[in-house]
XYZ file of C-alpha atoms in Angstrom:
288
model
C 265.035 7.588 8.939
C 263.777 11.117 9.706
C 262.452 11.892 13.176
C 258.874 12.362 11.962
C 258.650 8.628 11.237
C 258.693 8.147 15.014
C 255.957 10.686 15.652
C 252.676 9.211 16.991
C 250.868 10.909 14.104
C 252.942 9.155 11.435
C 250.553 6.624 9.863
C 253.077 3.934 8.916
C 255.390 1.608 10.780
C 257.794 -1.209 10.063
C 260.628 -1.364 7.558
C 260.569 1.562 5.152
C 262.971 3.125 2.734
C 263.117 6.504 1.078
C 262.470 6.788 -2.640
C 265.316 7.895 -4.838
C 264.959 11.603 -5.613
C 264.412 12.264 -9.329
C 266.558 14.896 -11.028
C 264.972 18.334 -11.527
C 263.385 19.205 -14.858
C 264.310 22.269 -16.855
C 260.703 23.295 -17.624
C 257.800 22.306 -15.429
C 254.693 20.975 -17.220
C 251.557 23.152 -17.078
C 249.064 22.480 -14.340
C 245.533 21.336 -15.052
C 243.344 24.210 -16.158
C 246.007 26.828 -16.780
C 243.739 28.132 -19.517
C 240.233 29.012 -18.402
C 238.781 27.281 -21.455
C 240.222 23.951 -20.237
C 239.570 24.523 -16.523
C 237.432 21.854 -14.889
C 236.297 24.175 -12.086
C 235.159 26.872 -14.510
C 233.172 24.333 -16.521
C 231.423 22.737 -13.536
C 227.804 23.719 -12.939
C 226.668 25.131 -9.600
C 224.609 22.005 -8.904
C 227.851 20.122 -8.199
C 228.605 22.415 -5.230
C 227.047 22.297 -1.766
C 226.955 26.112 -1.520
C 227.400 28.878 -4.098
C 227.437 32.667 -4.114
C 228.202 35.377 -6.608
C 231.998 35.056 -6.213
C 232.666 31.840 -4.191
C 231.687 28.178 -4.265
C 232.205 25.229 -1.902
C 232.332 21.637 -3.091
C 232.760 18.257 -1.444
C 234.259 14.971 -2.498
C 232.109 12.719 -4.672
C 231.766 10.191 -1.828
C 232.397 9.913 1.943
C 235.955 9.468 3.196
C 237.559 8.690 6.545
C 237.301 12.195 8.022
C 234.010 13.762 9.134
C 234.333 16.476 6.478
C 236.610 17.385 3.572
C 235.635 20.502 1.599
C 237.196 22.735 -1.043
C 236.661 26.489 -1.295
C 236.967 27.886 -4.822
C 236.859 31.343 -6.302
C 234.275 31.562 -9.053
C 236.605 33.641 -11.251
C 239.578 31.916 -12.833
C 242.335 33.149 -10.508
C 245.138 31.604 -8.517
C 245.802 32.939 -5.045
C 248.414 35.401 -6.212
C 246.113 36.776 -8.921
C 243.231 37.772 -6.652
C 242.049 41.352 -6.620
C 242.151 43.207 -3.318
C 238.429 42.708 -2.848
C 238.623 38.957 -3.525
C 241.705 38.661 -1.313
C 239.792 40.290 1.531
C 236.806 38.044 0.926
C 239.085 34.993 0.919
C 240.008 35.754 4.513
C 236.373 36.131 5.511
C 235.330 32.957 3.666
C 238.181 30.964 5.221
C 237.132 31.910 8.742
C 233.443 31.399 8.011
C 233.908 27.936 6.484
C 236.250 26.877 9.285
C 233.642 27.826 11.870
C 230.892 25.994 9.978
C 232.902 22.762 9.827
C 234.036 23.064 13.455
C 230.386 23.323 14.544
C 229.800 19.718 13.453
C 229.464 17.095 16.161
C 232.716 15.302 16.860
C 235.054 17.804 15.175
C 237.977 19.159 17.199
C 240.040 21.128 14.651
C 239.867 22.128 10.996
C 243.064 22.022 8.946
C 243.250 24.568 6.122
C 245.660 23.804 3.293
C 246.587 25.159 -0.082
C 248.996 23.290 -2.356
C 248.158 24.436 -5.870
C 250.434 22.041 -7.765
C 247.638 20.050 -9.374
C 245.113 22.627 -10.547
C 245.691 26.236 -11.537
C 242.268 27.371 -10.315
C 242.427 28.586 -6.705
C 241.129 25.943 -4.298
C 241.590 25.773 -0.532
C 241.302 22.470 1.320
C 239.438 22.164 4.650
C 239.897 18.895 6.563
C 238.072 18.161 9.846
C 239.993 16.275 12.523
C 237.784 14.050 14.711
C 237.616 14.963 18.370
C 239.739 12.768 20.632
C 241.820 11.316 17.795
C 245.123 12.734 18.984
C 247.043 10.452 16.653
C 245.624 12.428 13.702
C 247.051 15.751 14.834
C 249.428 17.598 12.617
C 250.904 17.196 9.171
C 249.606 13.756 8.177
C 245.879 14.307 8.489
C 245.408 14.202 4.715
C 247.119 10.802 4.633
C 244.933 9.450 7.407
C 241.866 10.450 5.403
C 242.655 7.680 2.903
C 243.410 5.120 5.631
C 240.541 5.513 8.083
C 237.243 3.600 7.744
C 234.746 5.501 5.617
C 232.033 7.296 7.588
C 228.367 6.387 6.870
C 226.913 8.185 3.862
C 223.871 9.374 5.820
C 226.124 11.086 8.364
C 228.212 12.552 5.559
C 225.161 14.049 3.859
C 223.876 15.444 7.145
C 227.242 17.148 7.672
C 227.185 18.619 4.169
C 223.674 19.990 4.663
C 224.650 21.498 8.018
C 227.657 23.341 6.591
C 225.713 24.544 3.545
C 222.912 25.893 5.737
C 225.450 27.645 7.975
C 226.996 29.411 4.993
C 223.595 30.283 3.532
C 222.753 32.217 6.701
C 225.314 34.792 5.521
C 224.130 34.767 1.909
C 224.399 32.616 -1.168
C 222.472 29.421 -1.844
C 222.669 26.038 -0.132
C 222.432 23.097 -2.537
C 223.188 20.232 -0.148
C 220.257 18.435 1.457
C 220.231 15.861 4.231
C 219.671 12.225 3.394
C 215.995 11.478 2.763
C 214.244 8.993 5.033
C 212.932 5.937 3.225
C 209.374 5.955 4.551
C 207.340 2.750 4.296
C 203.572 2.771 4.265
C 201.948 1.059 7.220
C 199.792 -0.853 4.745
C 202.874 -2.694 3.512
C 203.731 -4.107 6.937
C 203.105 -7.853 7.148
C 201.450 -8.601 10.484
C 202.177 -12.140 11.734
C 199.114 -14.398 11.878
C 198.912 -16.461 15.084
C 198.655 -20.181 14.495
C 197.209 -22.786 16.820
C 197.605 -26.540 16.875
C 194.253 -26.974 18.654
C 191.523 -27.738 16.047
C 188.751 -26.541 18.376
C 190.473 -23.208 18.934
C 190.924 -22.817 15.180
C 187.197 -23.478 14.640
C 186.298 -20.905 17.315
C 188.533 -18.366 15.618
C 186.892 -19.018 12.255
C 183.443 -18.656 13.837
C 184.434 -15.344 15.426
C 185.692 -14.109 12.083
C 182.393 -15.076 10.436
C 180.393 -13.239 13.126
C 182.521 -10.081 13.031
C 180.983 -7.371 10.807
C 183.265 -6.398 7.977
C 181.350 -3.570 6.317
C 179.095 -0.677 7.314
C 176.101 -2.614 5.989
C 176.935 -5.513 8.323
C 177.083 -3.153 11.308
C 173.733 -1.541 10.437
C 172.143 -4.978 9.958
C 173.459 -6.077 13.377
C 172.033 -2.929 14.989
C 168.616 -3.496 13.363
C 168.577 -7.082 14.617
C 169.387 -5.889 18.141
C 166.533 -3.363 18.014
C 164.009 -6.035 16.962
C 164.706 -8.038 20.146
C 163.416 -5.238 22.445
C 159.590 -4.990 22.644
C 157.941 -1.915 24.160
C 154.311 -2.139 25.358
C 152.454 1.117 24.997
C 150.027 1.819 27.834
C 147.538 4.602 28.476
C 148.930 7.979 29.365
C 148.158 7.491 33.048
C 149.994 4.141 33.180
C 153.804 3.997 33.226
C 155.534 2.262 30.338
C 157.224 -1.005 31.160
C 159.769 -3.085 29.351
C 158.880 -6.730 28.905
C 161.103 -8.978 30.922
C 162.080 -6.350 33.503
C 161.400 -7.283 37.164
C 162.652 -4.041 38.704
C 160.404 -1.040 39.246
C 160.894 1.966 37.047
C 163.232 4.600 38.367
C 166.809 4.512 39.615
C 168.572 1.137 39.478
C 169.222 -0.844 42.637
C 172.336 0.334 44.514
C 174.244 -2.891 43.928
C 173.015 -3.465 40.406
C 175.073 -2.655 37.336
C 173.289 -0.334 34.873
C 172.059 -2.167 31.821
C 174.048 -1.388 28.683
C 172.258 0.887 26.220
C 171.498 -0.178 22.723
C 173.561 1.383 19.901
C 170.274 2.888 18.585
C 168.396 5.846 20.104
C 167.720 5.332 23.884
C 164.233 4.453 25.106
C 162.211 7.359 26.576
C 162.211 7.529 30.340
C 159.021 6.105 31.902
C 156.839 8.626 33.788
C 156.427 8.237 37.510
C 153.514 5.998 38.504
C 150.474 7.733 39.996
C 149.815 7.307 43.733
C 147.284 4.559 44.625
C 143.691 5.739 45.319
C 142.418 5.639 48.890
C 139.286 3.425 49.258
C 137.726 5.795 51.830
C 137.981 8.922 49.697
C 137.132 7.932 46.184
C 137.912 10.532 43.570
C 135.104 11.596 41.266
C 135.109 10.063 37.851
């Protein structure tokens, strides 16, 4: 067996054998999309790409795979790499570096492998594969094989990565189509609050009584306030006599130092009583 089968990055082990090499063909079959009219890339709308510009587009796989990110860079015009104009060839270099940097900025990405095979489709497409950080066994030639063997990453993480790369590219121009996964919000009114249960019949009756006494509407609250006001009787006295509240044993003025202040009613507070007049001296009667 070849030496690479003993490399740590080789994804297979055990007994293996090499396939028999098929004889060469005299004329190779055409690739997919040799004619622009039959090209899948040319017929795909921009909505299928995570980022688009006037001359370049970037697309992802149709679902998450084992690697953090796998993207394809395509030229909008129907060219293969050897058919690019000088301007597009120069832009290809810029786009390759820019997309590599965008993918490498993702959390947990150590390297980005850039590949071009071109045997399947005639339309130029460059592959960008992100190698996870710390996964030294994935280094090198077999990263594309490991992508089909690793556990699939969560879709929410995959969509976040797509949106990050698209936004990075859009900072230099073009349009980002990828969006992060939307949070499934749930209204607080749909939450089912657990109802406490008690095995004590007396406690259950007390709870029911409390529920019956608790006001449930604004009208109930106003009725309770009116009832509270009717229980306080104020005796009006002449202007020279201080007002007193029935049932109060303390003199008017500041409360006793150790006494708690009486709670105020929820209605308007009572007017403060005027200070009582000084008692008359019997030896110096005042004129009437």
